[in-house]
Amino acid sequence: MGEVDIRTNEYMRDNEHFADVFNYFLFDGQQVIEPENLHELDRSAAVFSFGPKSGKASVLEKSRDVVKSAVVKSDGTTTYQLLGVENQTNVHYAMPVRNMLYDAISYTNQVDAIAVRNRKGSKEGLTGAEFLSGFTKEDHLYPVITLVLYWSPDFWDGPHSLHEMLEPGNDDILKFVSDYRLNILSPADIPKSGFKKFTSPISEVFQYIQGSADKEELNRILQENPNFRHLDRESAELINAVTKSDLRFEEGEETIDMCTAIQQMRDESVSFGMKEGRKEGREEGMDDMAVVIQRLYDSGRTGDMQRALTDRDYLDQLIAEFCGKK
């Protein structure tokens, strides 16, 4: 797992960031999901299946990036949900199938847990149909919602649903094929007014990423949003890693002035470019002089050699003559 993967996963494990993203995506920024009502779950998802003849179990195990249980209070009702985040810095062109599998495993594990509870706790016994599944008419599952966060200034150009992945030309039977739709949020999807609907610094992270491909747009964002003057270090380091900005922060500095950090980076870049330019110029000049001296030596023009070493204009004239430069 690379640095960006580690940083995005750790950032989204924070309950404040996690709740902020889902409140924006599901409830248009309303504070429905409270950070204190989120509880992290085991990221590994396993499902066991038994062969009909051998009776041996085969195990399919997948690991999510971040998954939490949520108690959601909305419209006077309280519901329990399972919320998962998959972090992507590159497009995954099979993402609908990948996420569909994650969600299917989550639902399967819920069914299995309910079946175990029913078989152990039923005093009257289960009916024939209920015994086979372990699931009764009164049992219900909790909804599972997986959100793909695409940490890029670009739009997601991969499929947004299972139907988009299927071979074209099957329109007649497509209505019989259950679809699976991706939930995707990327900085490019967020309108300018949308950043105000976040309540955590993830707003600045998304805003910076969205503008990172355009220097003028990024400058505007930094000037107009005062929060970039005192951004928490975790958010600043995530921005640095995702956008490959090569910003440098002082050791022990917990609040970052992104405007100052970017200006320092640009100043260093200009200074480095000037130094490299002077170095390359000196090296090129030495190469030209070596050509001139060698040509003069080969032709026996020792007097011109001496003059070239002390007369810059004459040296330039010889460089133009022998090296084809003006």
Coordinates of C-alpha atoms in Angstrom, one line a residue:
M1 CA 0.0 0.0 0.0
G2 CA 1.5 3.4 -1.1
E3 CA 1.7 6.6 0.9
V4 CA -1.5 8.1 -0.7
D5 CA -3.5 5.0 0.0
I6 CA -2.4 5.0 3.7
R7 CA -3.1 8.7 4.1
T8 CA -6.6 8.6 2.4
N9 CA -7.6 5.6 4.5
E10 CA -6.4 7.2 7.8
Y11 CA -8.0 10.5 6.9
M12 CA -11.4 8.8 6.3
R13 CA -11.2 6.7 9.4
D14 CA -11.7 10.0 11.3
N15 CA -15.4 10.1 12.3
E16 CA -15.7 13.9 11.6
H17 CA -14.4 13.5 8.0
F18 CA -16.5 10.3 7.5
A19 CA -19.7 11.9 8.7
D20 CA -19.1 15.1 6.8
V21 CA -18.7 13.2 3.5
F22 CA -21.8 11.1 3.9
N23 CA -23.9 14.1 5.1
Y24 CA -22.9 15.9 2.0
F25 CA -23.6 13.0 -0.4
L26 CA -26.7 11.6 1.2
F27 CA -28.4 14.6 2.8
D28 CA -27.1 17.6 0.9
G29 CA -25.0 18.8 3.8
Q30 CA -27.6 18.5 6.6
Q31 CA -26.1 17.2 9.8
V32 CA -28.0 14.0 10.0
I33 CA -25.1 11.6 10.8
E34 CA -23.3 12.6 14.0
P35 CA -19.6 11.7 14.4
E36 CA -20.3 10.3 17.9
N37 CA -22.8 7.8 16.4
L38 CA -20.3 6.2 14.1
H39 CA -18.5 3.0 15.1
E40 CA -15.7 1.5 13.1
L41 CA -16.1 -2.1 12.1
D42 CA -13.7 -4.8 11.0
R43 CA -12.6 -3.9 7.4
S44 CA -12.2 -7.6 6.4
A45 CA -15.3 -9.0 5.0
A46 CA -15.5 -12.8 4.7
V47 CA -18.3 -15.1 3.5
F48 CA -18.3 -18.9 3.9
S49 CA -20.0 -21.2 1.4
F50 CA -20.3 -25.0 1.7
G51 CA -20.1 -27.4 -1.2
P52 CA -23.3 -29.5 -1.5
K53 CA -21.4 -32.7 -1.7
S54 CA -18.2 -32.4 0.2
G55 CA -19.6 -30.1 2.9
K56 CA -16.2 -28.3 3.0
A57 CA -16.2 -24.6 3.4
S58 CA -14.6 -22.3 0.9
V59 CA -13.8 -18.7 2.1
L60 CA -14.0 -15.6 0.0
E61 CA -12.4 -12.7 1.9
K62 CA -12.2 -9.0 0.8
S63 CA -10.9 -6.0 2.7
R64 CA -12.6 -2.7 2.6
D65 CA -10.8 0.6 3.0
V66 CA -13.1 2.0 5.7
V67 CA -16.4 0.7 7.1
K68 CA -18.5 2.0 10.0
S69 CA -21.9 1.4 11.5
A70 CA -24.1 4.4 11.8
V71 CA -27.1 5.3 13.9
V72 CA -29.0 7.8 11.8
K73 CA -31.8 10.0 13.2
S74 CA -33.9 11.6 10.5
D75 CA -37.5 12.7 10.3
G76 CA -38.3 11.5 13.8
T77 CA -37.0 8.0 13.1
T78 CA -33.8 6.2 14.0
T79 CA -32.2 3.7 11.5
Y80 CA -29.1 1.6 11.6
Q81 CA -26.9 1.6 8.5
L82 CA -23.5 0.2 7.4
L83 CA -21.5 2.8 5.6
G84 CA -18.3 2.0 3.6
V85 CA -15.7 4.2 1.8
E86 CA -13.5 3.0 -1.0
N87 CA -10.6 5.4 -1.7
Q88 CA -9.4 5.6 -5.3
T89 CA -6.6 7.8 -6.7
N90 CA -7.0 6.1 -10.1
V91 CA -10.1 4.9 -12.0
H92 CA -10.9 1.3 -11.4
Y93 CA -12.8 0.2 -14.5
A94 CA -14.4 -2.8 -12.8
M95 CA -15.5 -0.9 -9.7
P96 CA -19.2 -1.7 -10.0
V97 CA -18.4 -5.4 -9.6
R98 CA -15.9 -4.9 -6.9
N99 CA -18.3 -2.8 -4.8
M100 CA -21.2 -5.1 -5.5
L101 CA -19.2 -7.9 -4.0
Y102 CA -18.4 -5.9 -0.9
D103 CA -22.0 -5.1 -0.4
A104 CA -23.2 -8.7 -1.1
I105 CA -20.7 -10.0 1.5
S106 CA -22.0 -7.5 4.0
Y107 CA -25.6 -8.6 3.4
T108 CA -24.7 -12.2 3.5
N109 CA -23.0 -11.8 6.9
Q110 CA -26.1 -10.1 8.2
V111 CA -28.2 -12.9 7.1
D112 CA -25.8 -15.5 8.7
A113 CA -25.7 -13.5 12.0
I114 CA -29.5 -13.3 12.2
A115 CA -29.8 -17.1 11.4
V116 CA -27.4 -18.0 14.2
R117 CA -29.4 -15.8 16.6
N118 CA -32.7 -17.2 15.5
R119 CA -31.6 -20.8 15.8
K120 CA -30.1 -20.3 19.2
G121 CA -32.8 -18.1 20.6
S122 CA -36.1 -19.5 19.2
K123 CA -38.1 -21.1 22.0
E124 CA -41.0 -22.3 19.7
G125 CA -38.7 -23.4 16.9
L126 CA -38.6 -22.2 13.3
T127 CA -41.0 -23.3 10.6
G128 CA -39.7 -25.5 7.8
A129 CA -39.1 -22.6 5.5
E130 CA -37.6 -20.5 8.2
F131 CA -35.3 -23.3 9.4
L132 CA -33.8 -23.7 5.9
S133 CA -32.7 -20.0 5.8
G134 CA -32.6 -19.2 9.4
F135 CA -34.4 -16.0 8.4
T136 CA -38.0 -15.2 9.4
K137 CA -40.7 -13.0 7.8
E138 CA -40.2 -10.5 10.6
D139 CA -36.4 -10.2 10.1
H140 CA -34.9 -7.2 8.3
L141 CA -31.4 -6.2 7.1
Y142 CA -29.7 -3.0 7.6
P143 CA -28.9 -1.0 4.4
V144 CA -25.3 -1.0 3.2
I145 CA -24.1 2.1 1.4
T146 CA -20.6 2.1 -0.2
L147 CA -19.2 5.5 -1.4
V148 CA -16.2 5.7 -3.8
L149 CA -14.1 8.8 -3.1
Y150 CA -12.1 9.6 -6.2
W151 CA -9.1 11.7 -5.0
S152 CA -8.4 13.4 -8.4
P153 CA -9.1 16.8 -10.1
D154 CA -10.5 14.8 -13.0
F155 CA -14.0 13.3 -13.5
W156 CA -14.4 9.6 -13.1
D157 CA -14.4 8.2 -16.7
G158 CA -15.1 4.6 -15.7
P159 CA -18.5 2.9 -15.6
H160 CA -21.0 4.1 -13.1
S161 CA -23.1 0.9 -13.0
L162 CA -23.0 -2.8 -13.8
H163 CA -25.1 -2.2 -16.9
E164 CA -22.5 0.0 -18.3
M165 CA -20.0 -2.9 -18.1
L166 CA -22.1 -5.4 -20.0
E167 CA -21.6 -6.3 -23.6
P168 CA -23.6 -3.9 -25.8
G169 CA -26.5 -5.2 -28.0
N170 CA -28.4 -7.0 -25.2
D171 CA -31.1 -4.4 -24.7
D172 CA -33.9 -6.9 -24.9
I173 CA -32.7 -8.9 -21.9
L174 CA -31.1 -6.0 -20.0
K175 CA -34.4 -5.3 -18.1
F176 CA -34.0 -8.8 -16.6
V177 CA -30.5 -8.1 -15.3
S178 CA -30.4 -6.4 -11.9
D179 CA -28.2 -3.3 -12.1
Y180 CA -25.7 -2.1 -9.5
R181 CA -25.0 1.6 -9.4
L182 CA -21.9 3.2 -8.0
N183 CA -22.0 6.0 -5.5
I184 CA -19.1 8.2 -6.5
L185 CA -17.9 11.5 -5.1
S186 CA -14.9 13.3 -6.6
P187 CA -13.7 16.9 -6.1
A188 CA -14.6 17.6 -9.8
D189 CA -18.2 16.8 -9.1
I190 CA -18.6 19.4 -6.4
P191 CA -20.0 22.8 -7.5
K192 CA -18.4 26.0 -6.2
S193 CA -21.3 26.5 -3.8
G194 CA -21.1 22.9 -2.6
F195 CA -17.9 23.3 -0.5
K196 CA -19.9 25.4 2.0
K197 CA -22.0 22.4 2.8
F198 CA -19.1 20.6 4.5
T199 CA -18.3 21.3 8.1
S200 CA -14.8 19.8 8.4
P201 CA -11.4 20.6 6.7
I202 CA -12.2 18.0 4.0
S203 CA -13.9 20.9 2.3
E204 CA -10.5 22.6 1.8
V205 CA -8.9 19.2 0.8
F206 CA -11.5 18.7 -2.0
Q207 CA -11.4 22.4 -3.0
Y208 CA -7.6 22.3 -3.4
I209 CA -7.6 19.1 -5.4
Q210 CA -10.3 20.5 -7.7
G211 CA -8.2 23.6 -8.4
S212 CA -4.8 21.9 -8.5
A213 CA -4.8 21.4 -12.3
D214 CA -5.1 25.2 -12.9
K215 CA -2.6 27.5 -11.3
E216 CA -4.8 30.6 -11.6
E217 CA -7.8 28.8 -10.2
L218 CA -5.7 27.5 -7.3
N219 CA -4.5 31.0 -6.6
R220 CA -8.1 32.3 -6.5
I221 CA -9.2 29.5 -4.1
L222 CA -6.3 30.2 -1.7
Q223 CA -7.0 33.9 -1.7
E224 CA -10.7 33.6 -1.2
N225 CA -10.8 30.9 1.5
P226 CA -9.2 32.1 4.7
N227 CA -9.2 28.5 6.1
F228 CA -6.2 27.8 4.0
R229 CA -4.2 30.1 6.2
H230 CA -4.6 27.8 9.2
L231 CA -5.2 24.3 7.9
D232 CA -4.6 21.3 10.1
R233 CA -1.4 19.4 9.3
E234 CA -3.1 16.1 8.5
S235 CA -5.2 17.8 5.8
A236 CA -2.2 19.7 4.5
E237 CA -0.1 16.5 4.2
L238 CA -3.0 14.7 2.5
I239 CA -3.2 17.5 -0.1
N240 CA 0.5 17.3 -0.5
A241 CA 0.5 13.6 -1.1
V242 CA -2.6 13.4 -3.4
T243 CA -1.6 16.4 -5.6
K244 CA 2.2 15.7 -5.5
S245 CA 2.7 19.4 -4.7
D246 CA 6.1 19.0 -3.1
L247 CA 5.2 21.4 -0.3
R248 CA 7.5 21.5 2.8
F249 CA 6.2 22.0 6.3
E250 CA 8.2 23.0 9.4
E251 CA 8.8 20.1 11.9
G252 CA 6.3 20.2 14.7
E253 CA 4.0 22.8 13.0
E254 CA 0.4 21.6 13.5
T255 CA -1.3 24.4 11.7
I256 CA -0.2 25.1 8.1
D257 CA -0.5 28.3 6.1
M258 CA -0.9 26.8 2.7
C259 CA -0.5 30.2 0.9
T260 CA 3.0 30.6 2.5
A261 CA 3.9 27.0 1.8
I262 CA 3.0 27.2 -1.8
Q263 CA 4.8 30.5 -2.3
Q264 CA 8.0 29.1 -0.7
M265 CA 7.8 26.1 -3.0
R266 CA 7.4 28.4 -6.0
D267 CA 10.3 30.6 -4.9
E268 CA 12.6 27.6 -4.4
S269 CA 11.5 26.3 -7.8
V270 CA 12.4 29.6 -9.5
S271 CA 15.7 29.8 -7.6
F272 CA 16.6 26.3 -8.5
G273 CA 15.7 26.9 -12.2
M274 CA 17.9 30.0 -12.2
K275 CA 20.8 28.1 -10.7
E276 CA 20.4 25.3 -13.1
G277 CA 20.2 27.7 -16.0
R278 CA 23.4 29.4 -15.0
K279 CA 25.1 26.1 -14.5
E280 CA 24.0 24.8 -17.9
G281 CA 25.1 28.1 -19.5
R282 CA 28.6 27.9 -17.9
E283 CA 28.9 24.2 -19.0
E284 CA 27.8 25.1 -22.6
G285 CA 30.2 28.0 -22.6
M286 CA 33.1 25.8 -21.5
D287 CA 32.3 23.3 -24.3
D288 CA 32.3 26.1 -26.9
M289 CA 35.6 27.5 -25.7
A290 CA 37.1 24.0 -25.8
V291 CA 36.0 23.6 -29.5
V292 CA 37.5 27.0 -30.4
I293 CA 40.9 26.4 -28.6
Q294 CA 41.1 22.9 -30.3
R295 CA 40.4 24.3 -33.7
L296 CA 42.9 27.1 -33.3
Y297 CA 45.5 24.7 -32.0
D298 CA 45.0 22.3 -34.9
S299 CA 45.5 25.1 -37.4
G300 CA 48.6 26.5 -35.7
R301 CA 46.9 29.8 -34.8
T302 CA 48.6 30.2 -31.4
G303 CA 48.3 34.0 -31.4
D304 CA 44.6 33.8 -31.8
M305 CA 44.4 31.3 -29.0
Q306 CA 46.0 33.9 -26.6
R307 CA 43.7 36.6 -27.9
A308 CA 40.6 34.5 -27.4
L309 CA 41.5 33.9 -23.8
T310 CA 41.6 37.7 -23.0
D311 CA 39.2 39.2 -25.6
R312 CA 35.5 38.1 -25.0
D313 CA 34.2 39.8 -28.2
Y314 CA 36.8 38.0 -30.2
L315 CA 36.0 34.7 -28.5
D316 CA 32.3 35.1 -29.3
Q317 CA 33.3 35.8 -32.9
L318 CA 35.2 32.5 -33.0
I319 CA 32.4 30.6 -31.4
A320 CA 30.1 31.9 -34.1
E321 CA 32.6 30.8 -36.7
F322 CA 33.4 27.3 -35.4
C323 CA 30.3 26.4 -33.5
G324 CA 27.7 28.0 -35.7
K325 CA 26.3 30.2 -32.9
K326 CA 25.5 33.9 -33.0

